[in-house]
Short mmCIF file of C-alpha atoms and ligand atoms in Angstrom, two decimals:
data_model
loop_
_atom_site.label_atom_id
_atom_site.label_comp_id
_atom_site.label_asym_id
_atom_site.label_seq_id
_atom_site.Cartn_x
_atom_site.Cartn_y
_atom_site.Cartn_z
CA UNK A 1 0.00 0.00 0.00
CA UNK A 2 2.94 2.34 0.29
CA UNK A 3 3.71 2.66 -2.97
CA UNK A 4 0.64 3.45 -3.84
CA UNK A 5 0.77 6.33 -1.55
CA UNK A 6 3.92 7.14 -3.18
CA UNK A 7 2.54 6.46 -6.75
CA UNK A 8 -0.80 8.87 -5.66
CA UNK A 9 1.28 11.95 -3.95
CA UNK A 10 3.28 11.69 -7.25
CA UNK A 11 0.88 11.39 -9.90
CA UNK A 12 -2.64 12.78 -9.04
CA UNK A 13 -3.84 10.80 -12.14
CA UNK A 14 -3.11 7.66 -11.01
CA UNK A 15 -4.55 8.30 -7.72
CA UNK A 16 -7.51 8.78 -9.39
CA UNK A 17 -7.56 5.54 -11.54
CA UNK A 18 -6.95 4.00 -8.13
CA UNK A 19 -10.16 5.33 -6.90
CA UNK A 20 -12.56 3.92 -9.49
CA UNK A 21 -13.52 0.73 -9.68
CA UNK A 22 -16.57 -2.06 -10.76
CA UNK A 23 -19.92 -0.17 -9.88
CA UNK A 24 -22.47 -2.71 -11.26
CA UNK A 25 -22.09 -6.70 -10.27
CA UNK A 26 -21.75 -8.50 -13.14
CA UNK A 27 -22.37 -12.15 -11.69
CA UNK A 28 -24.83 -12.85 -8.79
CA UNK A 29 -24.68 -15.09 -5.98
CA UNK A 30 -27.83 -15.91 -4.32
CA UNK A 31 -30.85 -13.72 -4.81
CA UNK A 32 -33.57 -15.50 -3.22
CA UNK A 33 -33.84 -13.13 -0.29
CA UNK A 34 -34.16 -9.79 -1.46
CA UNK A 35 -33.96 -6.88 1.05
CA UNK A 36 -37.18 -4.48 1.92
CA UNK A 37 -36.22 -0.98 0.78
CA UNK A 38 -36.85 2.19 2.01
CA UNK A 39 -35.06 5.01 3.48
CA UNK A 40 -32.93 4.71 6.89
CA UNK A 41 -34.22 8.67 7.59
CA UNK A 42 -37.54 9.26 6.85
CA UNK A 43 -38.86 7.99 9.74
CA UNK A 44 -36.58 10.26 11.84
CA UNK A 45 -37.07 13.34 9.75
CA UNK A 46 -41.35 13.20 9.66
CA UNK A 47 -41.18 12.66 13.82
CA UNK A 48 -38.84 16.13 14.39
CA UNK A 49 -40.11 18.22 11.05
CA UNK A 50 -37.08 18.80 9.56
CA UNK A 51 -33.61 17.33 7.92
CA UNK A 52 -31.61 18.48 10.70
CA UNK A 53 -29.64 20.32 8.13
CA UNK A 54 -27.01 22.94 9.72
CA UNK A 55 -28.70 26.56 9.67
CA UNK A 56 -27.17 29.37 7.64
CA UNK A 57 -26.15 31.07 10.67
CA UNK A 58 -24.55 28.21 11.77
CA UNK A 59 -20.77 29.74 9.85
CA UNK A 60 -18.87 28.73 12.90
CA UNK A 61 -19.77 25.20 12.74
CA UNK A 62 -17.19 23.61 10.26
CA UNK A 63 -18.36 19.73 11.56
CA UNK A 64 -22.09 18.79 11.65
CA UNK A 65 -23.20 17.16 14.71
CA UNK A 66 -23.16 13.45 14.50
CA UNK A 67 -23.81 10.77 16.98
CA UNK A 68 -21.65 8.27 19.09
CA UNK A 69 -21.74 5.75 21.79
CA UNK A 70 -26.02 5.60 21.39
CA UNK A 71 -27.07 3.13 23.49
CA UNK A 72 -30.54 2.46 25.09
CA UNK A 73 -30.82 5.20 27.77
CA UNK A 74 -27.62 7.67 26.47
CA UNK A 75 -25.41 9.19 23.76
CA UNK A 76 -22.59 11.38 22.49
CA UNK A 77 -23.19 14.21 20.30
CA UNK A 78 -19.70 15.75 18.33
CA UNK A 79 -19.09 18.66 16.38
CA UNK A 80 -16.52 20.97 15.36
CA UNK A 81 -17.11 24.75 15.73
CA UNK A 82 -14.81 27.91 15.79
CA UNK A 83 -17.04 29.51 18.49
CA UNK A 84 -17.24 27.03 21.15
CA UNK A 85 -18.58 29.87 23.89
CA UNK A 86 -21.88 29.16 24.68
CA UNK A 87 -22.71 26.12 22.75
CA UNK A 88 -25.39 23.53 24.07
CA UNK A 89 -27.66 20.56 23.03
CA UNK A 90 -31.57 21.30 23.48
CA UNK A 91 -33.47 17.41 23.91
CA UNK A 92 -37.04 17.53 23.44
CA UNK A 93 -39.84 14.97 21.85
CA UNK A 94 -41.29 14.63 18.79
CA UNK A 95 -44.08 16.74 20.00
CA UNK A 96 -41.70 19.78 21.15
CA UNK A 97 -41.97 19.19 25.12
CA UNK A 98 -38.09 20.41 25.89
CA UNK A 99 -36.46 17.06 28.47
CA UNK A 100 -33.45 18.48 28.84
CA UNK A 101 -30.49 21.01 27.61
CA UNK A 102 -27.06 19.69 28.31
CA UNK A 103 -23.81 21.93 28.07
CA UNK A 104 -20.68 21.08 25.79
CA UNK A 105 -17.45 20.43 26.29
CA UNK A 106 -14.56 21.29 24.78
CA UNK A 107 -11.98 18.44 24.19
CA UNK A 108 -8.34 18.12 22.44
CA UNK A 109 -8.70 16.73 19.73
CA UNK A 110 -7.48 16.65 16.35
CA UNK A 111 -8.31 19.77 14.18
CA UNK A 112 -7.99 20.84 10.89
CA UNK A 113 -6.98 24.83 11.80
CA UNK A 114 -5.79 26.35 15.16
CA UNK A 115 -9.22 28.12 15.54
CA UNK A 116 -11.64 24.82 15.34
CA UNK A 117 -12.87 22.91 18.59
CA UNK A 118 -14.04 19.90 19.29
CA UNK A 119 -17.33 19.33 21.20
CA UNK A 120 -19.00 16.96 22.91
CA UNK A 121 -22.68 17.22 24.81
CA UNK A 122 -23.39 13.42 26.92
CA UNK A 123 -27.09 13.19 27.30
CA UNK A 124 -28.29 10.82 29.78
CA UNK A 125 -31.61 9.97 31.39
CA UNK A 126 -33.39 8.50 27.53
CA UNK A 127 -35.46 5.70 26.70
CA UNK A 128 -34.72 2.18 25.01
CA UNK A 129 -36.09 2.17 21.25
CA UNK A 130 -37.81 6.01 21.54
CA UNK A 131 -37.38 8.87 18.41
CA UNK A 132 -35.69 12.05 20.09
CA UNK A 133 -34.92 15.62 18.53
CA UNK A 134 -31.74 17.42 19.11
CA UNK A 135 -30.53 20.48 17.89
CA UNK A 136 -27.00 22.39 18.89
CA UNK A 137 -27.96 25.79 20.33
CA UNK A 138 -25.79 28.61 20.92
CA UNK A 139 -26.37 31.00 23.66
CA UNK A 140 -30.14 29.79 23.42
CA UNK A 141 -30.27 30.26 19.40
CA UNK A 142 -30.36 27.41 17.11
CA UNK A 143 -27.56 26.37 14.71
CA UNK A 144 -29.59 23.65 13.79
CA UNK A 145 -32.88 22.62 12.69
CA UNK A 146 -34.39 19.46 14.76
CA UNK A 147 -32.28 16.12 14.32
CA UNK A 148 -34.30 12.88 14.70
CA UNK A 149 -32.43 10.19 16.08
CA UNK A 150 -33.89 6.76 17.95
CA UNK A 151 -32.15 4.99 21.19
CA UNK A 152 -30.85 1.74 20.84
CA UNK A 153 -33.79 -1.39 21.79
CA UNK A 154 -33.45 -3.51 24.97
CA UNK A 155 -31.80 -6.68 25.08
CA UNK A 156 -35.38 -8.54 25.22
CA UNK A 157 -36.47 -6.52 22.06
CA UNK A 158 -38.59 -8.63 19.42
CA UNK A 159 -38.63 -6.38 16.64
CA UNK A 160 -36.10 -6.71 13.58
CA UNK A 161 -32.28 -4.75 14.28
CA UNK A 162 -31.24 -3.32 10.92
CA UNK A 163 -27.63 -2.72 10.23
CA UNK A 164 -25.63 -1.28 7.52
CA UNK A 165 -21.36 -2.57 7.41
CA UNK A 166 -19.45 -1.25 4.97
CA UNK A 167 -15.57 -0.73 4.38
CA UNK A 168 -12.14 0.69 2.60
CA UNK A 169 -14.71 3.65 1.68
CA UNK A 170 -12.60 6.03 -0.08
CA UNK A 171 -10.87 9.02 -0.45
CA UNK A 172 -14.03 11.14 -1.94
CA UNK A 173 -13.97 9.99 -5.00
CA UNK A 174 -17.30 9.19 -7.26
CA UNK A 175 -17.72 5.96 -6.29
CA UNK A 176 -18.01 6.11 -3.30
CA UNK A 177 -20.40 8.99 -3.67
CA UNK A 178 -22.64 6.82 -5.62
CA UNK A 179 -22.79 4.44 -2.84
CA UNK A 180 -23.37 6.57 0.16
CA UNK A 181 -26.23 7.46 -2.09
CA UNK A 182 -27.50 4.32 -2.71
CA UNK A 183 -27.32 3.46 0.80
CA UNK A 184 -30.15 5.77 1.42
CA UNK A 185 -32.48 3.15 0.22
CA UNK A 186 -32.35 0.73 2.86
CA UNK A 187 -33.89 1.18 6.34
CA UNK A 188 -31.17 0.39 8.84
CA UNK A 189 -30.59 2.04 12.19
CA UNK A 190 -26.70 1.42 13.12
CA UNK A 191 -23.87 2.04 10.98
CA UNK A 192 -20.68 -0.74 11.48
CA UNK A 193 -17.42 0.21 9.51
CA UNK A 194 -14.76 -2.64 8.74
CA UNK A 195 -11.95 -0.41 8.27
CA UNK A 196 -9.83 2.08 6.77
CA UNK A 197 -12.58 4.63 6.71
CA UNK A 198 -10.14 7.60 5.51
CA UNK A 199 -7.73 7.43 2.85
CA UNK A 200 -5.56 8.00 2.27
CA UNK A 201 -3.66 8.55 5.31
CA UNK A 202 -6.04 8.72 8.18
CA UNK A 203 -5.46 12.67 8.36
CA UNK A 204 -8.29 15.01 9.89
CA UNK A 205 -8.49 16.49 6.57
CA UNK A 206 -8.89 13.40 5.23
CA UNK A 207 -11.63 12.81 8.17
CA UNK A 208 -13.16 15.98 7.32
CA UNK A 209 -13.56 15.83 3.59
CA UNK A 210 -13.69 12.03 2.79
CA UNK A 211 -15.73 10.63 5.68
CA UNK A 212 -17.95 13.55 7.38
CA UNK A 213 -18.18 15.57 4.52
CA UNK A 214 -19.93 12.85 2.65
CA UNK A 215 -22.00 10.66 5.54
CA UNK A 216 -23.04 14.24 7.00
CA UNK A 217 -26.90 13.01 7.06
CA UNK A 218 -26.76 9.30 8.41
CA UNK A 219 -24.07 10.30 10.93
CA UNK A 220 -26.23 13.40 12.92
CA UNK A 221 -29.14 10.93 12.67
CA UNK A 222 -27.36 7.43 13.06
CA UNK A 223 -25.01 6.01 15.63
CA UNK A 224 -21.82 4.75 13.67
CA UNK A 225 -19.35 2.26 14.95
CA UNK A 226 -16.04 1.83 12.94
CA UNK A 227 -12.92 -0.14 13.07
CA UNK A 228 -9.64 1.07 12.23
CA UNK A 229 -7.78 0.04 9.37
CA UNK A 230 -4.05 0.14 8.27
CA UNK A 231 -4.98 3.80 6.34
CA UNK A 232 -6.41 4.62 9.52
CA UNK A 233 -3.04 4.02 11.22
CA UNK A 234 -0.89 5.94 8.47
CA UNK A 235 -1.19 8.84 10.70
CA UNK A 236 0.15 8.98 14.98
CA UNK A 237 -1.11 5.28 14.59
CA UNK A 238 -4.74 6.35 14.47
CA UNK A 239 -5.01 9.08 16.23
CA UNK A 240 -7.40 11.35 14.34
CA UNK A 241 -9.78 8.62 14.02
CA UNK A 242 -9.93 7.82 17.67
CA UNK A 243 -10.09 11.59 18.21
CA UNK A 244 -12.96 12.16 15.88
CA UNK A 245 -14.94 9.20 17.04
CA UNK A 246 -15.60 8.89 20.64
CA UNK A 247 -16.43 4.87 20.29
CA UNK A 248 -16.48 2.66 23.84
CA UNK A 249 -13.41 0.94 25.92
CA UNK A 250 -9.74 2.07 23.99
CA UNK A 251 -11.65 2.96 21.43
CA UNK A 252 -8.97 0.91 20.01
CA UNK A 253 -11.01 -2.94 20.03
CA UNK A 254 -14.65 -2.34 21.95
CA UNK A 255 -18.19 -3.90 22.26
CA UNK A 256 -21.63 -2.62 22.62
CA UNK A 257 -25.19 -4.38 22.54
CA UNK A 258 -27.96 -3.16 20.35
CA UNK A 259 -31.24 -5.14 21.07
CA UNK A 260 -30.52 -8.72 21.22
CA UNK A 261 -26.96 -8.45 19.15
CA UNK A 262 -23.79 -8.21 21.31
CA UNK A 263 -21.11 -6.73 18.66
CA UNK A 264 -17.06 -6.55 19.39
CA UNK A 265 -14.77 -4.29 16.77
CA UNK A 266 -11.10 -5.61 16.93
CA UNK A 267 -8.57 -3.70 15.27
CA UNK A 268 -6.18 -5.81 13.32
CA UNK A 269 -3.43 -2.94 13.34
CA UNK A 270 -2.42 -3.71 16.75
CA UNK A 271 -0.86 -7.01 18.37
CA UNK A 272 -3.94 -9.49 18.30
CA UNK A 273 -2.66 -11.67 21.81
CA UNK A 274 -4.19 -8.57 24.13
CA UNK A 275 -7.40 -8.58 21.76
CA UNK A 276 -8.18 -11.96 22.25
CA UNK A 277 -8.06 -12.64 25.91
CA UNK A 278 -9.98 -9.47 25.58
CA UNK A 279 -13.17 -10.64 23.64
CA UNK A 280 -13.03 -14.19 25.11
CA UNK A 281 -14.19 -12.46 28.52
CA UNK A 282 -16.13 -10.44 26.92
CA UNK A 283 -17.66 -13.02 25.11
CA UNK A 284 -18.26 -15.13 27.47
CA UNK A 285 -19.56 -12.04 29.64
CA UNK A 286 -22.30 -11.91 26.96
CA UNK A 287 -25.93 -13.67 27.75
CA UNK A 288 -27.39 -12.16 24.32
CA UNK A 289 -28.25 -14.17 21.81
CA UNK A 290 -26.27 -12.75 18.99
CA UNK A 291 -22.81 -12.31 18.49
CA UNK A 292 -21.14 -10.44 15.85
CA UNK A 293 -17.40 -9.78 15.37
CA UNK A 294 -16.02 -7.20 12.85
CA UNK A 295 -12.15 -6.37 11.92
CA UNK A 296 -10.30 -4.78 9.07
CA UNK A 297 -7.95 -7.68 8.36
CA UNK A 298 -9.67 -10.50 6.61
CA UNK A 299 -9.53 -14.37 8.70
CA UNK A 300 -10.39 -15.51 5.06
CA UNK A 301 -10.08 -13.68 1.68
CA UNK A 302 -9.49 -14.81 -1.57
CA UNK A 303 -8.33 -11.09 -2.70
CA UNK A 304 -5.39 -9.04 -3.25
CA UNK A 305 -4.15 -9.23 0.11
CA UNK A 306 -5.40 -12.94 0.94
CA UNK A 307 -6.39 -14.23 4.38
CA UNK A 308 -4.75 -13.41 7.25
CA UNK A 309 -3.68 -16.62 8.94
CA UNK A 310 -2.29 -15.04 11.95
CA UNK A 311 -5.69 -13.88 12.61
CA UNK A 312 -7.42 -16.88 11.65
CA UNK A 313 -4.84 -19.14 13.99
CA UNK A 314 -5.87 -16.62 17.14
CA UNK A 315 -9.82 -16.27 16.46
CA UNK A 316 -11.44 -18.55 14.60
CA UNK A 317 -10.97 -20.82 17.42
CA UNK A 318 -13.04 -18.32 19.78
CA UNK A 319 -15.35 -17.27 17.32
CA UNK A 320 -16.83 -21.06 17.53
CA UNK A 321 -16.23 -21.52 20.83
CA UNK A 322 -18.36 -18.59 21.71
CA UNK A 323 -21.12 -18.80 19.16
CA UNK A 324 -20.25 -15.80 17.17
CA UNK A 325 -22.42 -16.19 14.18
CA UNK A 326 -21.08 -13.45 11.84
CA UNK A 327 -17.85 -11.72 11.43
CA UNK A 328 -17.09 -9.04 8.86
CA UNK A 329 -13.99 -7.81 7.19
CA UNK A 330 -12.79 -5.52 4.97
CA UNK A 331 -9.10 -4.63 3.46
CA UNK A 332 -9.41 -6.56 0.31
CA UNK A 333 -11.52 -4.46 -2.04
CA UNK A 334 -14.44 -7.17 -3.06
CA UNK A 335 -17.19 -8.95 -1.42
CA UNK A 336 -16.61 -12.50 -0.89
CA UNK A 337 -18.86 -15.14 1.40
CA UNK A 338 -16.94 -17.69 2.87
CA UNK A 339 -18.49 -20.71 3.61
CA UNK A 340 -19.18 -21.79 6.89
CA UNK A 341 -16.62 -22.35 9.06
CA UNK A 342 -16.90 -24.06 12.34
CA UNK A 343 -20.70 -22.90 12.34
CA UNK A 344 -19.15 -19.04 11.82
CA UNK A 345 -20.32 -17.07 8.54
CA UNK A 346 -17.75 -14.68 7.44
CA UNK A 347 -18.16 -11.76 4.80
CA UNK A 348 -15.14 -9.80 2.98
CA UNK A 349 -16.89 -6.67 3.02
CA UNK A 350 -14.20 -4.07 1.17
CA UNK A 351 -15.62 -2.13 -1.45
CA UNK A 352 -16.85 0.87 0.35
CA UNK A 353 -15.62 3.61 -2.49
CA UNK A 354 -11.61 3.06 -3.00
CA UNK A 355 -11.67 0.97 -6.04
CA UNK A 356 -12.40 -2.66 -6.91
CA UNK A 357 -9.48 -5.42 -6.88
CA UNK A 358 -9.92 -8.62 -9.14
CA UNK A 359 -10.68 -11.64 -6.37
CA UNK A 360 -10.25 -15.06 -6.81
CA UNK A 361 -11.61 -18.07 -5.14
CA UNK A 362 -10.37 -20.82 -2.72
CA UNK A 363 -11.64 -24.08 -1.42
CA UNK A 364 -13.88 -21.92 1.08
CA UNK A 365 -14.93 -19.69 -1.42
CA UNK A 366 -19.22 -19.82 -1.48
CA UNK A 367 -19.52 -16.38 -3.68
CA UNK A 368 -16.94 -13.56 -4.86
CA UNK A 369 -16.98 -10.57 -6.80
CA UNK A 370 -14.72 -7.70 -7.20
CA UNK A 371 -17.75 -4.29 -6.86
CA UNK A 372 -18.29 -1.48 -5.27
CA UNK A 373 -20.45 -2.32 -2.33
CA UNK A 374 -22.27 -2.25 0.78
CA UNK A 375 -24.02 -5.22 3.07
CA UNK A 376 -27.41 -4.59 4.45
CA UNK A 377 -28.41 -7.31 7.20
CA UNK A 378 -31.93 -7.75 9.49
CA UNK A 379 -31.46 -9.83 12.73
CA UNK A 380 -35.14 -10.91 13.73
CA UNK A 381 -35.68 -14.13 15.82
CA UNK A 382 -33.91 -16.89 14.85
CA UNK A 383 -32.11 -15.85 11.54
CA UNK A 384 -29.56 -12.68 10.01
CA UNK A 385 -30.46 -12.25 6.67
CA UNK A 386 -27.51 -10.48 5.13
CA UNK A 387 -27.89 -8.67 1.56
CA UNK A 388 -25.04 -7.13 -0.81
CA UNK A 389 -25.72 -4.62 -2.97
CA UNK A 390 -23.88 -2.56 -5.39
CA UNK A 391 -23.02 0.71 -6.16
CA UNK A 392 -26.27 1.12 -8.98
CA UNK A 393 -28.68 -0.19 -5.82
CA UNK A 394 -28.85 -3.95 -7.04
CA UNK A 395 -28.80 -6.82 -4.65
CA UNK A 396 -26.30 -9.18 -6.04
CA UNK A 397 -25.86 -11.55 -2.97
CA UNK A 398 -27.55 -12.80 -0.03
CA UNK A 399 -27.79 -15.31 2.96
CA UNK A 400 -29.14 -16.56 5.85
CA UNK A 401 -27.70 -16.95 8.81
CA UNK A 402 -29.02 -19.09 11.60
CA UNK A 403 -28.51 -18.19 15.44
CA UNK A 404 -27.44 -21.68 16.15
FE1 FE2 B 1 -6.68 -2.04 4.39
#
């Protein structure tokens, strides 16, 4: 990946030839289960009145709000402003009745210029599964309109959990512009990120213009969850992304629960042998009835960079032994489904925006296509249903995944 770098800083043309890559999926796996559409923010936007967008007054505000840590009864709310005097976050219910106005704080972070801050408002005291408003006041005026966003459901929760994983998303380029589009036509209500979320180097800037400047409207209305990836780590080994997000534990590897799925993010740019006794406890701390694992560094890949036995040797292992049904990767820039391994399903999930990579096939190989991508999955009872689909909005894959 280095010389690429090199061969990109060099030669801006063949940083863009880099960038593009297979937007339409020219061979199908299994389409039998095709996804429900519909839009991840309508929902959200009817219950407050509004987008959410950023006011035109709102000049000093050079990072949208956007969500973190939303669980059933809290969250995070970031954003970068120049004026950080005064600044607050006004709560209140669909029907206007204010519940609270909590104060920021400023926190060093990573910035872009001397003269930008970054913010953070905790807000405490919610309810599991319940629509909210927020909007970022300053001295009692609005920079925003009202931003819809929904708590995470309790553990004993019936109804379907909707998530959207992507990864290797890109470094602004078209395609992955026609993606984050696309991705507005499926409902989901959690964003998970396999890695290597901005290229090229993991820079703020890079933060600022290839990752919030083009998720701006799922991120101040949807909690997202990322691991880091080796571009991620290009820069003070990941420090701008674990300044920008404010994600759980060392924000490093982490877990959180959303309904009845317990999820762990593992970052596969950092020795593995503290990870693992890590997520065995916390595995085995886990009563819920999902489990889902998700690193940047592929167990098993037929691609350009191949599986990582290292990984495999130190996880697999624990992903059967604690019932983890479904882990997610990223790094090689396809989608491939493995097949079954030890009662685990695994997905190669790289084709977030930065190119396409021809990918081959091995004896575990079930499907595998080089496209620009996201996966789409519904956990409801007894079965995941996972979906792939492609930069044009077709569904070129699916499966089903059973809880036992
Ligand atoms: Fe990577």
């Amino acid at each position: 990946m280095k010389s690429t770098t090199l061969v990109c800083s060099l030669l801006l043309t063949g940083c863009l030839t880099n960038e593009s890559g297979n937007l339409s999926a020219t061979t199908s796996g299994d389409s039998t289960h095709p996804a429900e559409r519909g839009s991840p923010l309508a929902e959200l936007r009817a219950a407050c009145g509004a987008q959410g967008a950023l006011l035109p007054t709102a000049t000093a505000v050079h990072r949208a709000p956007y969500l973190q840590q939303l669980t059933t009864h809290s969250t995070l709310i970031g954003w970068v402003t120049t004026e950080p005097a005064g600044e607050s976050v006004e709560i209140t219910r669909p029907d206007g009745e204010v519940l609270t106005t909590a104060g920021a704080e400023r926190r060093q972070s990573a910035v872009r210029t001397a003269d930008e801050n970054q913010m953070w408002t905790t807000v405490d005291g919610l309810e599991p599964d319940t629509i909210y408003c927020y909007r970022v006041l300053q001295d009692g005026q609005p920079l925003t309109e009202r931003i819809g966003f929904r708590t995470a459901p309790g553990a004993d929760s019936v109804r379907p959990v909707r998530v959207l994983a992507f990864g290797d998303s890109g470094g602004g380029g078209s395609d992955q512009l026609a993606l984050a589009a696309e991705m507005l036509d499926v409902p989901f209500e959690l964003i998970i990120h396999t890695g290597d979320v901005a290229y090229d180097n993991g820079t703020i800037a890079q933060f600022e213009d290839n990752v919030f400047g083009v998720y701006t409207e799922l991120f101040r209305h949807l909690p997202f969850y990322p691991a880091a990836g080796n571009h991620d780590y290009e820069t003070m080994r990941g420090a701008p992304f674990r300044d920008v997000f404010a994600l759980p534990g060392t924000e490093q590897w982490y877990s959180y629960d959303w309904g009845p799925v317990h999820f762990a993010a593992l970052d596969t740019e950092s020795p593995i042998g503290p990870q693992v006794e890590w997520l065995a406890a916390d595995l085995a701390a886990s009563s819920l009835p999902w489990k889902i694992v998700y690193l940047h560094k592929p167990p098993y890949s037929s691609g350009e960079h191949g599986s990582d036995l290292g990984l495999r040797t130190a996880l697999a292992p624990l992903f059967a032994r604690h019932g983890v049904q479904l882990v997610l990767s990223g790094h090689d820039h396809d989608y491939e489904r493995i097949t079954p391994q030890d009662g685990v399903a695994y997905i190669v999930t790289g084709g977030g925006g930065r190119g396409t990579r021809p990918v081959g096939t091995s004896p575990f190989t079930a499907f595998a296509t080089d496209v620009i991508h996201y996966v789409y999955f519904e956990v409801s009872g007894d079965q995941l249903v996972l979906h792939a689909i492609d930069a044009t909005g077709a569904e070129f894959d699916s499966v089903v995944v059973p809880r036992a």
